[in-house]
Amino acid sequence: MATTINKTALLPHSAKTMFDLVADIASYPEFLPGCSGAQIIEQTENVVVGKLDLSKAGVTQSFVTRNTNTPHTSITLALEDGPFESLGGEWRFDALSDEACRVSLDLTFQLRSGLLKMAASRLFESVANDMVDAMVKRANQLQKEKAS
């Protein structure tokens, strides 16, 4: 059975700022709880293939997604490789003004059966649920650093 995660936040940051932050996969280990590694495998103008390593409570899982970017509007994720039967989703960045936006993350995933399925499912669900909050904290932190 597939798990679906839907998170939305209204932010005092531009859609461009939030898009750029989410699109910067390589920086995820610096601020995303549970993300122990990130690697860009392939990159073209609007497509990034990236690998994330997630670790929590002694469980580590890696997966690769193909991210199709529509600059400052959306990032669509599709599974390339990993412990999932299926994984897909989308980040959306809706500008509300020059300095405010709505960020939404919709993910649907199903893990392959196996011994670590329950632990891996909890790991991914935990990290996915924390992603929007972590992006908000990171944007606020970067804004403070820029202001000082």
PDB file of C-alpha atoms in Angstrom, residues 25-103:
ATOM      1  CA  ILE A  25      20.218  18.954  -3.555  1.00  0.00           C
ATOM      2  CA  ALA A  26      23.945  18.933  -2.761  1.00  0.00           C
ATOM      3  CA  SER A  27      23.380  21.151   0.295  1.00  0.00           C
ATOM      4  CA  TYR A  28      20.705  18.924   1.909  1.00  0.00           C
ATOM      5  CA  PRO A  29      23.106  17.226   4.376  1.00  0.00           C
ATOM      6  CA  GLU A  30      23.879  20.679   5.844  1.00  0.00           C
ATOM      7  CA  PHE A  31      20.338  21.212   7.122  1.00  0.00           C
ATOM      8  CA  LEU A  32      17.933  18.338   6.394  1.00  0.00           C
ATOM      9  CA  PRO A  33      17.525  16.067   9.443  1.00  0.00           C
ATOM     10  CA  GLY A  34      18.222  12.457   8.508  1.00  0.00           C
ATOM     11  CA  CYS A  35      20.047  13.303   5.264  1.00  0.00           C
ATOM     12  CA  SER A  36      23.589  11.956   5.609  1.00  0.00           C
ATOM     13  CA  GLY A  37      24.713  12.410   2.009  1.00  0.00           C
ATOM     14  CA  ALA A  38      23.777  13.933  -1.349  1.00  0.00           C
ATOM     15  CA  GLN A  39      25.305  13.609  -4.784  1.00  0.00           C
ATOM     16  CA  ILE A  40      24.478  15.086  -8.192  1.00  0.00           C
ATOM     17  CA  ILE A  41      24.824  12.247 -10.710  1.00  0.00           C
ATOM     18  CA  GLU A  42      23.741  14.089 -13.833  1.00  0.00           C
ATOM     19  CA  GLN A  43      22.617  17.639 -14.543  1.00  0.00           C
ATOM     20  CA  THR A  44      21.231  19.405 -17.600  1.00  0.00           C
ATOM     21  CA  GLU A  45      19.441  22.734 -17.878  1.00  0.00           C
ATOM     22  CA  ASN A  46      16.141  21.526 -16.380  1.00  0.00           C
ATOM     23  CA  VAL A  47      16.831  17.966 -15.195  1.00  0.00           C
ATOM     24  CA  VAL A  48      18.881  16.837 -12.207  1.00  0.00           C
ATOM     25  CA  VAL A  49      19.508  13.212 -11.296  1.00  0.00           C
ATOM     26  CA  GLY A  50      20.466  13.132  -7.648  1.00  0.00           C
ATOM     27  CA  LYS A  51      21.195  10.572  -4.962  1.00  0.00           C
ATOM     28  CA  LEU A  52      20.235  11.057  -1.317  1.00  0.00           C
ATOM     29  CA  ASP A  53      21.446   8.976   1.626  1.00  0.00           C
ATOM     30  CA  LEU A  54      19.047   8.923   4.573  1.00  0.00           C
ATOM     31  CA  SER A  55      20.053   7.662   8.032  1.00  0.00           C
ATOM     32  CA  LYS A  56      18.154   7.421  11.282  1.00  0.00           C
ATOM     33  CA  ALA A  57      18.216   5.056  14.267  1.00  0.00           C
ATOM     34  CA  GLY A  58      20.807   2.793  12.636  1.00  0.00           C
ATOM     35  CA  VAL A  59      18.899   2.439   9.359  1.00  0.00           C
ATOM     36  CA  THR A  60      20.482   3.864   6.197  1.00  0.00           C
ATOM     37  CA  GLN A  61      18.825   3.926   2.785  1.00  0.00           C
ATOM     38  CA  SER A  62      19.879   5.542  -0.482  1.00  0.00           C
ATOM     39  CA  PHE A  63      17.782   6.399  -3.488  1.00  0.00           C
ATOM     40  CA  VAL A  64      18.122   8.213  -6.800  1.00  0.00           C
ATOM     41  CA  THR A  65      15.507  10.500  -8.333  1.00  0.00           C
ATOM     42  CA  ARG A  66      15.201  12.319 -11.633  1.00  0.00           C
ATOM     43  CA  ASN A  67      14.061  15.847 -10.858  1.00  0.00           C
ATOM     44  CA  THR A  68      12.505  17.860 -13.662  1.00  0.00           C
ATOM     45  CA  ASN A  69      12.692  21.558 -12.856  1.00  0.00           C
ATOM     46  CA  THR A  70      10.334  24.248 -14.084  1.00  0.00           C
ATOM     47  CA  PRO A  71      12.284  27.250 -12.759  1.00  0.00           C
ATOM     48  CA  HIS A  72      10.686  29.005  -9.795  1.00  0.00           C
ATOM     49  CA  THR A  73       7.426  27.050 -10.279  1.00  0.00           C
ATOM     50  CA  SER A  74       7.859  23.307  -9.660  1.00  0.00           C
ATOM     51  CA  ILE A  75      10.196  20.340  -9.291  1.00  0.00           C
ATOM     52  CA  THR A  76       8.793  16.948 -10.293  1.00  0.00           C
ATOM     53  CA  LEU A  77      10.469  13.869  -8.782  1.00  0.00           C
ATOM     54  CA  ALA A  78      10.546  10.399 -10.325  1.00  0.00           C
ATOM     55  CA  LEU A  79      12.313   7.323  -8.969  1.00  0.00           C
ATOM     56  CA  GLU A  80      15.442   6.145 -10.786  1.00  0.00           C
ATOM     57  CA  ASP A  81      16.793   3.654  -8.224  1.00  0.00           C
ATOM     58  CA  GLY A  82      16.327   2.716  -4.598  1.00  0.00           C
ATOM     59  CA  PRO A  83      14.410   0.577  -2.126  1.00  0.00           C
ATOM     60  CA  PHE A  84      11.041   1.710  -3.485  1.00  0.00           C
ATOM     61  CA  GLU A  85       8.451  -0.114  -5.507  1.00  0.00           C
ATOM     62  CA  SER A  86       7.375   3.373  -6.533  1.00  0.00           C
ATOM     63  CA  LEU A  87       8.206   6.979  -5.645  1.00  0.00           C
ATOM     64  CA  GLY A  88       6.913  10.139  -7.226  1.00  0.00           C
ATOM     65  CA  GLY A  89       6.088  13.637  -6.221  1.00  0.00           C
ATOM     66  CA  GLU A  90       6.220  17.326  -6.792  1.00  0.00           C
ATOM     67  CA  TRP A  91       7.355  20.502  -5.085  1.00  0.00           C
ATOM     68  CA  ARG A  92       5.259  23.532  -6.089  1.00  0.00           C
ATOM     69  CA  PHE A  93       6.196  27.175  -5.551  1.00  0.00           C
ATOM     70  CA  ASP A  94       3.265  29.578  -5.929  1.00  0.00           C
ATOM     71  CA  ALA A  95       4.222  33.263  -5.786  1.00  0.00           C
ATOM     72  CA  LEU A  96       1.833  35.274  -3.613  1.00  0.00           C
ATOM     73  CA  SER A  97       3.866  38.489  -3.979  1.00  0.00           C
ATOM     74  CA  ASP A  98       7.487  39.420  -4.701  1.00  0.00           C
ATOM     75  CA  GLU A  99       8.414  38.408  -1.150  1.00  0.00           C
ATOM     76  CA  ALA A 100       5.926  35.655  -0.271  1.00  0.00           C
ATOM     77  CA  CYS A 101       4.981  32.253  -1.611  1.00  0.00           C
ATOM     78  CA  ARG A 102       3.169  29.017  -0.919  1.00  0.00           C
ATOM     79  CA  VAL A 103       5.383  25.923  -0.990  1.00  0.00           C
TER      80      VAL A 103
END
